[in-house]
Amino acid sequence: MTRMKESGIDWIGQIPEEWEVDFVNHIFEEHKQKNKGNKEKNLLSLSYGHIIRKSIDTSFGLLPESFDTYNIIQRGDIVLRLTDLQNDKRSLRVGLTRENGIITSAYLTLRLKNICCSDSYMYYLLHTYDICKVFYNFGGGVRQGGTWSDIYKMELLIPPKNEQQKISDFLDKKTAQLDKVKALLEEQIQKLKDYRASLIYETVTKGLDTTVPMKDSGIDWIGQIPEEWEVSKLEQYVDIFGRIGFRGYTTNDIVNEGEGAISYSPSNIIDYSVIDNNNTYISWSKYDESPEIQIKTGDVLYVKTGSSYGKAGIVNKLSNKATINPQLVVLKPKKNTDSRLINYFLNSSVGKDQSELIVGGSTIPTITQESIKKMIFPKMSFEEQQKIADFLDKKTIQIDKLIQIKNQQIENINKQRQTLIYDYVTGKRRV
C-alpha cells in the first residue's frame, strides 16, 4: 500500500511519500526567442489543447504581414494561453509542442531546465491544473491575463523521473483509446446531422408522396417539384419585421431580468429553435415602442446581420414577453401558413444557398428585409404544409435524441479522461 503525505496544495491533497513538490521556476524557464527575419516558417497554433499546424498561405486576413515577433518553439516546449481568463472559462489552455515552429508571443512558452523532469508528464500535470481551473486565479481586474510572474512560484508535483515516464506512457495509451472512441462518436453524430439535413431538403422540396408526377421548378438549386406545387416568394407566406432606425436601442435601454422584456439575439437560436440562452433584457418602454416585433409563439426569427447570417429558429414557447435585437428579423406567418415549414425551409440547404446569394456588406455580412421577402419558396396547400411539418417534427426529434445520446457519451468520455489524468498525475492511482 502506498504511503502518502500532504502535498500542501489544497485541491490536490495527499501525494505519494516519495514525490516532491517544487516551484515552476525550478523546473521551467520562460522561453522567448523572436523569429527575426522570419527564418522559421512553420506556423503553429494552440487549438483545443493541441499544438497544430496553421497554414500561412490560407489564413490570410487573420494573420499579420510579418511573423518576426512570433516566438520560436521546439519539440517538448509547453505552451500556455493565459489570455482572456475572466471571460473565457471553457478553452483548453495548455499544449505540448511536438515539432519545431513559431507561435504567437501572446502565449507563454515553458521550456524544461530540470533534467529530472519529463515534458510529457509535465504537460499532463499542467493540463490537470487547467481542467481544475487553477489558472483562473490569475488575471483579475483590468489585466484579464496571466504571465510568467504569476506562475513562476506555482507549486508542481515531481514524481521520480522513471515514474514520470511510466505515467505519461500509460496516459498516452489510455487517452488515445478514449480519443478513438470519441472520434467514432463524433463521426456518427456528423452522419446523423447530414442525414437530418438531407431529409429536410428532400421533404421540403419534393414532398412526402414519392409516387406523384414531378415537374421542373425552373430553379436550378431546387430542381424538380411535385406537379401540383408552384414556385412562390416568401413574402406571400409571412410578414417580415425588423428593429430599424430610431427604434434601435443602446446600453441605457438594457435592464436586469424581471425589469423588462427579453431581446433575442442570434445566440438564442440553437438547432432550429429559439431558446433562453444568456438573455438580454430591455426596458418595457423600449419593448412597447415596437409592437410589430413583439414575439409570439410560432414566429420564426432569422439572422440578417453578422457572421451567423441565414440562421433561423422557431419560437415554440415563451418564458417572458420578448422582442428582437437589430441583428434579427421576425417572420410572422400569414393565414394558412405553417411556420414550422418556413423554419425547416430556411434551415435547409435550399434556404442556406439563398442566404449566400443575397448576402451583402463588405465588412459586416447583411441581408436586407427586401431580399428576404423575395426568397424562393414552394407553394403548396396548407394541409400539405402541416403534413410535411408533422413528419419532419417526428423524424428530427428521433434523430436529435440519438445525437443527444451520443453527445452524452462524449461528455462521459471527457469526464473519464479528465479523472484518469488527474488520478495518475497526482498519485491517487499508480502505474
GROMACS .gro file of C-alpha atoms in nm:
model
  431
    1MET     CA    1   0.000   0.000   0.000
    2THR     CA    2   0.135   0.343  -0.097
    3ARG     CA    3   0.242   0.564   0.194
    4MET     CA    4   0.101   0.915   0.147
    5LYS     CA    5   0.185   1.264   0.272
    6GLU     CA    6   0.021   1.605   0.249
    7SER     CA    7   0.117   1.795  -0.067
    8GLY     CA    8   0.042   2.136   0.081
    9ILE     CA    9  -0.179   2.207  -0.222
   10ASP     CA   10  -0.544   2.219  -0.113
   11TRP     CA   11  -0.707   2.092  -0.433
   12ILE     CA   12  -0.461   1.801  -0.465
   13GLY     CA   13  -0.442   1.683  -0.106
   14GLN     CA   14  -0.221   1.383  -0.036
   15ILE     CA   15   0.053   1.252  -0.267
   16PRO     CA   16   0.291   0.952  -0.251
   17GLU     CA   17   0.555   0.992   0.017
   18GLU     CA   18   0.848   0.976  -0.228
   19TRP     CA   19   0.711   1.251  -0.452
   20GLU     CA   20   0.839   1.607  -0.421
   21VAL     CA   21   0.676   1.948  -0.459
   22ASP     CA   22   0.871   2.225  -0.629
   23PHE     CA   23   0.820   2.566  -0.786
   24VAL     CA   24   0.763   2.623  -1.157
   25ASN     CA   25   1.081   2.830  -1.191
   26HIS     CA   26   1.291   2.540  -1.058
   27ILE     CA   27   1.152   2.316  -1.333
   28PHE     CA   28   1.097   2.551  -1.626
   29GLU     CA   29   1.228   2.870  -1.774
   30GLU     CA   30   1.019   3.115  -1.970
   31HIS     CA   31   1.132   3.076  -2.330
   32LYS     CA   32   1.144   3.382  -2.554
   33GLN     CA   33   1.309   3.373  -2.896
   34LYS     CA   34   1.183   3.616  -3.159
   35ASN     CA   35   1.156   3.491  -3.516
   36LYS     CA   36   1.394   3.754  -3.653
   37GLY     CA   37   1.398   3.776  -4.030
   38ASN     CA   38   1.105   3.533  -4.049
   39LYS     CA   39   1.355   3.249  -4.071
   40GLU     CA   40   1.112   2.994  -3.924
   41LYS     CA   41   0.809   2.929  -4.148
   42ASN     CA   42   0.623   2.651  -3.965
   43LEU     CA   43   0.328   2.837  -3.813
   44LEU     CA   44   0.173   2.666  -3.510
   45SER     CA   45  -0.142   2.736  -3.310
   46LEU     CA   46  -0.295   2.619  -2.982
   47SER     CA   47  -0.636   2.470  -3.057
   48TYR     CA   48  -0.849   2.265  -2.816
   49GLY     CA   49  -0.543   2.173  -2.610
   50HIS     CA   50  -0.332   2.066  -2.909
   51ILE     CA   51  -0.048   2.243  -3.088
   52ILE     CA   52  -0.139   2.219  -3.457
   53ARG     CA   53  -0.003   2.348  -3.784
   54LYS     CA   54  -0.165   2.656  -3.934
   55SER     CA   55  -0.120   2.747  -4.299
   56ILE     CA   56   0.033   3.088  -4.358
   57ASP     CA   57  -0.098   3.089  -4.715
   58THR     CA   58  -0.464   3.001  -4.647
   59SER     CA   59  -0.515   3.205  -4.330
   60PHE     CA   60  -0.479   3.547  -4.484
   61GLY     CA   61  -0.681   3.823  -4.327
   62LEU     CA   62  -0.643   3.662  -3.985
   63LEU     CA   63  -0.264   3.684  -3.956
   64PRO     CA   64  -0.002   3.962  -3.952
   65GLU     CA   65   0.207   4.052  -4.256
   66SER     CA   66   0.525   3.958  -4.070
   67PHE     CA   67   0.594   3.683  -3.817
   68ASP     CA   68   0.918   3.827  -3.680
   69THR     CA   69   0.752   3.898  -3.343
   70TYR     CA   70   0.636   3.537  -3.309
   71ASN     CA   71   0.811   3.305  -3.067
   72ILE     CA   72   1.028   3.018  -3.196
   73ILE     CA   73   0.939   2.699  -3.009
   74GLN     CA   74   1.066   2.342  -3.027
   75ARG     CA   75   0.951   1.989  -2.956
   76GLY     CA   76   0.892   1.940  -2.583
   77ASP     CA   77   0.803   2.302  -2.507
   78ILE     CA   78   0.475   2.356  -2.322
   79VAL     CA   79   0.257   2.645  -2.437
   80LEU     CA   80   0.007   2.819  -2.208
   81ARG     CA   81  -0.261   3.058  -2.328
   82LEU     CA   82  -0.327   3.276  -2.025
   83THR     CA   83  -0.526   3.546  -2.205
   84ASP     CA   84  -0.892   3.645  -2.154
   85LEU     CA   85  -0.908   3.447  -1.830
   86GLN     CA   86  -1.212   3.626  -1.692
   87ASN     CA   87  -1.438   3.590  -1.997
   88ASP     CA   88  -1.339   3.252  -2.144
   89LYS     CA   89  -1.390   2.975  -1.890
   90ARG     CA   90  -1.410   2.685  -2.135
   91SER     CA   91  -1.100   2.685  -2.355
   92LEU     CA   92  -0.821   2.433  -2.302
   93ARG     CA   93  -0.515   2.646  -2.234
   94VAL     CA   94  -0.220   2.403  -2.227
   95GLY     CA   95  -0.050   2.233  -2.523
   96LEU     CA   96   0.263   2.019  -2.572
   97THR     CA   97   0.477   2.109  -2.874
   98ARG     CA   98   0.560   1.807  -3.089
   99GLU     CA   99   0.751   1.985  -3.368
  100ASN     CA  100   0.962   2.297  -3.413
  101GLY     CA  101   0.788   2.612  -3.533
  102ILE     CA  102   0.659   2.956  -3.436
  103ILE     CA  103   0.362   3.063  -3.229
  104THR     CA  104   0.218   3.397  -3.121
  105SER     CA  105   0.416   3.567  -2.846
  106ALA     CA  106   0.086   3.639  -2.670
  107TYR     CA  107   0.119   3.283  -2.536
  108LEU     CA  108   0.359   3.181  -2.259
  109THR     CA  109   0.616   2.917  -2.358
  110LEU     CA  110   0.774   2.698  -2.089
  111ARG     CA  111   1.096   2.504  -2.155
  112LEU     CA  112   1.228   2.240  -1.917
  113LYS     CA  113   1.559   2.320  -1.750
  114ASN     CA  114   1.548   2.037  -1.495
  115ILE     CA  115   1.672   1.708  -1.642
  116CYS     CA  116   1.486   1.521  -1.369
  117CYS     CA  117   1.154   1.602  -1.533
  118SER     CA  118   0.962   1.462  -1.831
  119ASP     CA  119   0.799   1.709  -2.069
  120SER     CA  120   0.506   1.475  -2.137
  121TYR     CA  121   0.436   1.420  -1.765
  122MET     CA  122   0.458   1.793  -1.704
  123TYR     CA  123   0.214   1.852  -1.988
  124TYR     CA  124  -0.039   1.612  -1.834
  125LEU     CA  125   0.013   1.775  -1.493
  126LEU     CA  126  -0.039   2.129  -1.625
  127HIS     CA  127  -0.337   2.004  -1.829
  128THR     CA  128  -0.488   1.890  -1.498
  129TYR     CA  129  -0.417   2.234  -1.348
  130ASP     CA  130  -0.604   2.377  -1.646
  131ILE     CA  131  -0.904   2.142  -1.611
  132CYS     CA  132  -0.919   2.222  -1.238
  133LYS     CA  133  -0.928   2.595  -1.324
  134VAL     CA  134  -0.608   2.682  -1.136
  135PHE     CA  135  -0.506   2.942  -1.395
  136TYR     CA  136  -0.827   3.139  -1.345
  137ASN     CA  137  -0.688   3.270  -1.018
  138PHE     CA  138  -0.468   3.495  -1.232
  139GLY     CA  139  -0.564   3.793  -1.442
  140GLY     CA  140  -0.812   3.962  -1.214
  141GLY     CA  141  -0.928   4.320  -1.265
  142VAL     CA  142  -0.834   4.503  -1.582
  143ARG     CA  143  -0.546   4.274  -1.681
  144GLN     CA  144  -0.753   3.971  -1.787
  145GLY     CA  145  -0.440   3.758  -1.834
  146GLY     CA  146  -0.156   3.576  -1.661
  147THR     CA  147   0.221   3.599  -1.715
  148TRP     CA  148   0.539   3.423  -1.604
  149SER     CA  149   0.541   3.640  -1.292
  150ASP     CA  150   0.203   3.489  -1.195
  151ILE     CA  151   0.304   3.125  -1.226
  152TYR     CA  152   0.677   3.102  -1.153
  153LYS     CA  153   0.612   3.034  -0.783
  154MET     CA  154   0.324   2.796  -0.853
  155GLU     CA  155   0.390   2.454  -0.698
  156LEU     CA  156   0.418   2.141  -0.912
  157LEU     CA  157   0.427   1.771  -0.824
  158ILE     CA  158   0.754   1.592  -0.904
  159PRO     CA  159   0.749   1.211  -0.901
  160PRO     CA  160   1.076   1.020  -0.958
  161LYS     CA  161   1.186   1.055  -1.324
  162ASN     CA  162   1.125   0.688  -1.412
  163GLU     CA  163   0.772   0.709  -1.268
  164GLN     CA  164   0.701   1.028  -1.462
  165GLN     CA  165   0.778   0.843  -1.784
  166LYS     CA  166   0.565   0.545  -1.683
  167ILE     CA  167   0.274   0.777  -1.605
  168SER     CA  168   0.298   0.965  -1.935
  169ASP     CA  169   0.339   0.644  -2.139
  170PHE     CA  170   0.036   0.494  -1.965
  171LEU     CA  171  -0.172   0.807  -2.017
  172ASP     CA  172  -0.066   0.832  -2.382
  173LYS     CA  173  -0.202   0.482  -2.438
  174LYS     CA  174  -0.523   0.520  -2.238
  175THR     CA  175  -0.616   0.867  -2.366
  176ALA     CA  176  -0.553   0.752  -2.725
  177GLN     CA  177  -0.804   0.471  -2.670
  178LEU     CA  178  -1.061   0.713  -2.530
  179ASP     CA  179  -0.995   0.966  -2.808
  180LYS     CA  180  -1.052   0.693  -3.068
  181VAL     CA  181  -1.394   0.612  -2.922
  182LYS     CA  182  -1.476   0.983  -2.901
  183ALA     CA  183  -1.376   1.037  -3.266
  184LEU     CA  184  -1.603   0.749  -3.371
  185LEU     CA  185  -1.896   0.901  -3.181
  186GLU     CA  186  -1.829   1.242  -3.338
  187GLU     CA  187  -1.828   1.079  -3.681
  188GLN     CA  188  -2.162   0.912  -3.605
  189ILE     CA  189  -2.307   1.245  -3.490
  190GLN     CA  190  -2.196   1.412  -3.812
  191LYS     CA  191  -2.360   1.136  -4.017
  192LEU     CA  192  -2.684   1.185  -3.825
  193LYS     CA  193  -2.668   1.561  -3.885
  194ASP     CA  194  -2.601   1.504  -4.255
  195TYR     CA  195  -2.896   1.264  -4.272
  196ARG     CA  196  -3.120   1.518  -4.096
  197ALA     CA  197  -3.016   1.791  -4.342
  198SER     CA  198  -3.073   1.561  -4.641
  199LEU     CA  199  -3.413   1.454  -4.508
  200ILE     CA  200  -3.525   1.814  -4.459
  201TYR     CA  201  -3.407   1.916  -4.808
  202GLU     CA  202  -3.579   1.625  -4.982
  203THR     CA  203  -3.903   1.672  -4.789
  204VAL     CA  204  -3.941   2.050  -4.826
  205THR     CA  205  -3.862   2.038  -5.200
  206LYS     CA  206  -4.016   1.703  -5.306
  207GLY     CA  207  -4.297   1.641  -5.056
  208LEU     CA  208  -4.392   1.315  -4.886
  209ASP     CA  209  -4.550   1.121  -5.172
  210THR     CA  210  -4.276   0.974  -5.392
  211THR     CA  211  -4.532   0.849  -5.647
  212VAL     CA  212  -4.671   1.186  -5.759
  213PRO     CA  213  -4.571   1.325  -6.101
  214MET     CA  214  -4.290   1.582  -6.090
  215LYS     CA  215  -4.210   1.892  -6.294
  216ASP     CA  216  -3.916   2.124  -6.337
  217SER     CA  217  -3.931   2.410  -6.085
  218GLY     CA  218  -3.731   2.639  -6.314
  219ILE     CA  219  -3.485   2.696  -6.028
  220ASP     CA  220  -3.153   2.512  -6.067
  221TRP     CA  221  -3.087   2.464  -5.697
  222ILE     CA  222  -3.439   2.332  -5.629
  223GLY     CA  223  -3.474   2.102  -5.927
  224GLN     CA  224  -3.797   1.912  -5.970
  225ILE     CA  225  -4.102   1.967  -5.752
  226PRO     CA  226  -4.441   1.790  -5.734
  227GLU     CA  227  -4.665   1.875  -6.030
  228GLU     CA  228  -4.928   2.033  -5.801
  229TRP     CA  229  -4.678   2.274  -5.644
  230GLU     CA  230  -4.577   2.618  -5.767
  231VAL     CA  231  -4.275   2.838  -5.706
  232SER     CA  232  -4.358   3.142  -5.496
  233LYS     CA  233  -4.194   3.414  -5.286
  234LEU     CA  234  -4.154   3.403  -4.909
  235GLU     CA  235  -4.344   3.733  -4.869
  236GLN     CA  236  -4.666   3.556  -4.974
  237TYR     CA  237  -4.650   3.345  -4.657
  238VAL     CA  238  -4.502   3.573  -4.391
  239ASP     CA  239  -4.484   3.936  -4.286
  240ILE     CA  240  -4.128   4.040  -4.209
  241PHE     CA  241  -4.036   4.300  -3.947
  242GLY     CA  242  -3.707   4.423  -3.806
  243ARG     CA  243  -3.578   4.669  -3.549
  244ILE     CA  244  -3.470   4.959  -3.767
  245GLY     CA  245  -3.375   5.323  -3.743
  246PHE     CA  246  -3.464   5.515  -3.429
  247ARG     CA  247  -3.616   5.201  -3.278
  248GLY     CA  248  -3.276   5.051  -3.216
  249TYR     CA  249  -3.156   5.058  -2.858
  250THR     CA  250  -2.848   5.146  -2.655
  251THR     CA  251  -2.693   5.019  -2.333
  252ASN     CA  252  -2.917   5.266  -2.149
  253ASP     CA  253  -3.218   5.057  -2.253
  254ILE     CA  254  -3.075   4.731  -2.114
  255VAL     CA  255  -3.218   4.625  -1.778
  256ASN     CA  256  -3.194   4.334  -1.535
  257GLU     CA  257  -3.402   4.019  -1.561
  258GLY     CA  258  -3.750   4.083  -1.427
  259GLU     CA  259  -3.737   4.452  -1.519
  260GLY     CA  260  -3.818   4.423  -1.889
  261ALA     CA  261  -3.867   4.205  -2.196
  262ILE     CA  262  -3.624   3.955  -2.348
  263SER     CA  263  -3.441   4.089  -2.653
  264TYR     CA  264  -3.349   3.785  -2.861
  265SER     CA  265  -3.016   3.775  -3.045
  266PRO     CA  266  -2.852   3.519  -3.281
  267SER     CA  267  -2.715   3.332  -2.977
  268ASN     CA  268  -3.073   3.245  -2.880
  269ILE     CA  269  -3.117   3.041  -3.200
  270ILE     CA  270  -2.989   2.687  -3.149
  271ASP     CA  271  -3.075   2.378  -3.357
  272TYR     CA  272  -3.368   2.538  -3.543
  273SER     CA  273  -3.532   2.667  -3.223
  274VAL     CA  274  -3.534   2.988  -3.019
  275ILE     CA  275  -3.431   2.920  -2.660
  276ASP     CA  276  -3.341   3.114  -2.347
  277ASN     CA  277  -2.962   3.147  -2.354
  278ASN     CA  278  -2.785   3.425  -2.163
  279ASN     CA  279  -3.082   3.651  -2.234
  280THR     CA  280  -3.054   4.026  -2.270
  281TYR     CA  281  -3.345   4.231  -2.132
  282ILE     CA  282  -3.464   4.575  -2.243
  283SER     CA  283  -3.696   4.821  -2.073
  284TRP     CA  284  -4.071   4.789  -2.107
  285SER     CA  285  -4.089   5.132  -2.270
  286LYS     CA  286  -3.849   5.023  -2.545
  287TYR     CA  287  -4.041   4.696  -2.584
  288ASP     CA  288  -4.376   4.877  -2.615
  289GLU     CA  289  -4.230   5.117  -2.872
  290SER     CA  290  -4.228   4.849  -3.145
  291PRO     CA  291  -4.539   4.626  -3.127
  292GLU     CA  292  -4.473   4.480  -3.473
  293ILE     CA  293  -4.162   4.296  -3.346
  294GLN     CA  294  -4.316   4.169  -3.024
  295ILE     CA  295  -4.270   3.794  -3.037
  296LYS     CA  296  -4.546   3.533  -3.034
  297THR     CA  297  -4.535   3.155  -3.029
  298GLY     CA  298  -4.499   3.029  -3.387
  299ASP     CA  299  -4.293   3.326  -3.507
  300VAL     CA  300  -3.969   3.248  -3.690
  301LEU     CA  301  -3.656   3.452  -3.616
  302TYR     CA  302  -3.397   3.495  -3.890
  303VAL     CA  303  -3.044   3.634  -3.860
  304LYS     CA  304  -2.994   3.910  -4.116
  305THR     CA  305  -2.672   4.069  -3.987
  306GLY     CA  306  -2.344   3.928  -3.861
  307SER     CA  307  -2.137   3.613  -3.901
  308SER     CA  308  -2.431   3.376  -3.841
  309TYR     CA  309  -2.649   3.533  -4.112
  310GLY     CA  310  -2.910   3.297  -4.256
  311LYS     CA  311  -2.965   3.107  -3.930
  312ALA     CA  312  -3.332   3.062  -3.842
  313GLY     CA  313  -3.528   2.932  -3.545
  314ILE     CA  314  -3.893   2.894  -3.450
  315VAL     CA  315  -4.040   3.017  -3.122
  316ASN     CA  316  -4.205   2.710  -2.969
  317LYS     CA  317  -4.265   2.866  -2.628
  318LEU     CA  318  -4.207   3.192  -2.443
  319SER     CA  319  -4.083   3.225  -2.086
  320ASN     CA  320  -4.143   3.601  -2.091
  321LYS     CA  321  -4.254   3.878  -2.324
  322ALA     CA  322  -3.990   3.915  -2.592
  323THR     CA  323  -3.868   4.117  -2.888
  324ILE     CA  324  -3.558   4.111  -3.113
  325ASN     CA  325  -3.229   4.295  -3.139
  326PRO     CA  326  -3.122   4.471  -3.462
  327GLN     CA  327  -2.942   4.162  -3.598
  328LEU     CA  328  -3.268   3.972  -3.641
  329VAL     CA  329  -3.594   3.996  -3.827
  330VAL     CA  330  -3.914   3.827  -3.720
  331LEU     CA  331  -4.121   3.632  -3.975
  332LYS     CA  332  -4.487   3.630  -3.873
  333PRO     CA  333  -4.697   3.367  -4.055
  334LYS     CA  334  -4.994   3.480  -4.261
  335LYS     CA  335  -5.324   3.291  -4.278
  336ASN     CA  336  -5.294   2.929  -4.398
  337THR     CA  337  -4.920   2.920  -4.335
  338ASP     CA  338  -4.749   2.665  -4.112
  339SER     CA  339  -4.446   2.849  -3.977
  340ARG     CA  340  -4.278   2.519  -3.893
  341LEU     CA  341  -4.238   2.456  -4.265
  342ILE     CA  342  -4.099   2.808  -4.314
  343ASN     CA  343  -3.841   2.732  -4.045
  344TYR     CA  344  -3.744   2.396  -4.196
  345PHE     CA  345  -3.713   2.551  -4.540
  346LEU     CA  346  -3.489   2.836  -4.424
  347ASN     CA  347  -3.265   2.586  -4.244
  348SER     CA  348  -3.247   2.350  -4.543
  349SER     CA  349  -2.963   2.363  -4.794
  350VAL     CA  350  -3.200   2.546  -5.031
  351GLY     CA  351  -3.263   2.815  -4.771
  352LYS     CA  352  -2.892   2.840  -4.686
  353ASP     CA  353  -2.798   2.864  -5.055
  354GLN     CA  354  -3.038   3.154  -5.099
  355SER     CA  355  -2.890   3.329  -4.795
  356GLU     CA  356  -2.547   3.306  -4.959
  357LEU     CA  357  -2.683   3.452  -5.283
  358ILE     CA  358  -2.847   3.756  -5.124
  359VAL     CA  359  -2.598   3.848  -4.850
  360GLY     CA  360  -2.407   4.174  -4.894
  361GLY     CA  361  -2.185   4.405  -4.695
  362SER     CA  362  -1.810   4.448  -4.728
  363THR     CA  363  -1.722   4.425  -4.358
  364ILE     CA  364  -2.037   4.307  -4.178
  365PRO     CA  365  -2.249   4.050  -4.368
  366THR     CA  366  -2.601   4.185  -4.410
  367ILE     CA  367  -2.921   4.061  -4.574
  368THR     CA  368  -3.188   4.322  -4.642
  369GLN     CA  369  -3.551   4.267  -4.550
  370GLU     CA  370  -3.645   4.322  -4.913
  371SER     CA  371  -3.413   4.038  -5.018
  372ILE     CA  372  -3.564   3.806  -4.758
  373LYS     CA  373  -3.913   3.882  -4.891
  374LYS     CA  374  -3.806   3.775  -5.242
  375MET     CA  375  -3.661   3.440  -5.136
  376ILE     CA  376  -3.799   3.149  -5.337
  377PHE     CA  377  -4.042   2.924  -5.151
  378PRO     CA  378  -4.250   2.629  -5.279
  379LYS     CA  379  -4.623   2.692  -5.289
  380MET     CA  380  -4.847   2.409  -5.166
  381SER     CA  381  -5.174   2.364  -4.977
  382PHE     CA  382  -5.196   2.438  -4.608
  383GLU     CA  383  -5.286   2.075  -4.542
  384GLU     CA  384  -4.969   1.956  -4.715
  385GLN     CA  385  -4.761   2.211  -4.524
  386GLN     CA  386  -4.894   2.064  -4.200
  387LYS     CA  387  -4.829   1.704  -4.307
  388ILE     CA  388  -4.471   1.784  -4.403
  389ALA     CA  389  -4.409   1.979  -4.082
  390ASP     CA  390  -4.561   1.699  -3.869
  391PHE     CA  391  -4.344   1.441  -4.046
  392LEU     CA  392  -4.025   1.645  -4.003
  393ASP     CA  393  -4.107   1.721  -3.638
  394LYS     CA  394  -4.135   1.349  -3.568
  395LYS     CA  395  -3.824   1.247  -3.763
  396THR     CA  396  -3.599   1.527  -3.638
  397ILE     CA  397  -3.698   1.456  -3.276
  398GLN     CA  398  -3.592   1.094  -3.328
  399ILE     CA  399  -3.262   1.200  -3.487
  400ASP     CA  400  -3.196   1.465  -3.223
  401LYS     CA  401  -3.250   1.210  -2.945
  402LEU     CA  402  -2.984   0.987  -3.099
  403ILE     CA  403  -2.749   1.285  -3.128
  404GLN     CA  404  -2.820   1.377  -2.765
  405ILE     CA  405  -2.736   1.023  -2.650
  406LYS     CA  406  -2.406   1.027  -2.839
  407ASN     CA  407  -2.321   1.374  -2.707
  408GLN     CA  408  -2.380   1.245  -2.355
  409GLN     CA  409  -2.148   0.953  -2.428
  410ILE     CA  410  -1.883   1.201  -2.542
  411GLU     CA  411  -1.933   1.403  -2.225
  412ASN     CA  412  -1.887   1.087  -2.018
  413ILE     CA  413  -1.566   1.007  -2.208
  414ASN     CA  414  -1.437   1.360  -2.145
  415LYS     CA  415  -1.504   1.325  -1.773
  416GLN     CA  416  -1.346   0.979  -1.767
  417ARG     CA  417  -1.039   1.118  -1.945
  418GLN     CA  418  -1.006   1.409  -1.702
  419THR     CA  419  -1.043   1.184  -1.397
  420LEU     CA  420  -0.792   0.935  -1.536
  421ILE     CA  421  -0.527   1.203  -1.591
  422TYR     CA  422  -0.591   1.369  -1.255
  423ASP     CA  423  -0.568   1.044  -1.060
  424TYR     CA  424  -0.235   0.939  -1.211
  425VAL     CA  425  -0.052   1.275  -1.221
  426THR     CA  426  -0.143   1.339  -0.856
  427GLY     CA  427  -0.053   0.988  -0.736
  428LYS     CA  428  -0.404   0.886  -0.636
  429ARG     CA  429  -0.353   0.583  -0.861
  430ARG     CA  430  -0.019   0.430  -0.953
  431VAL     CA  431   0.104   0.272  -1.274
   0.00000   0.00000   0.00000
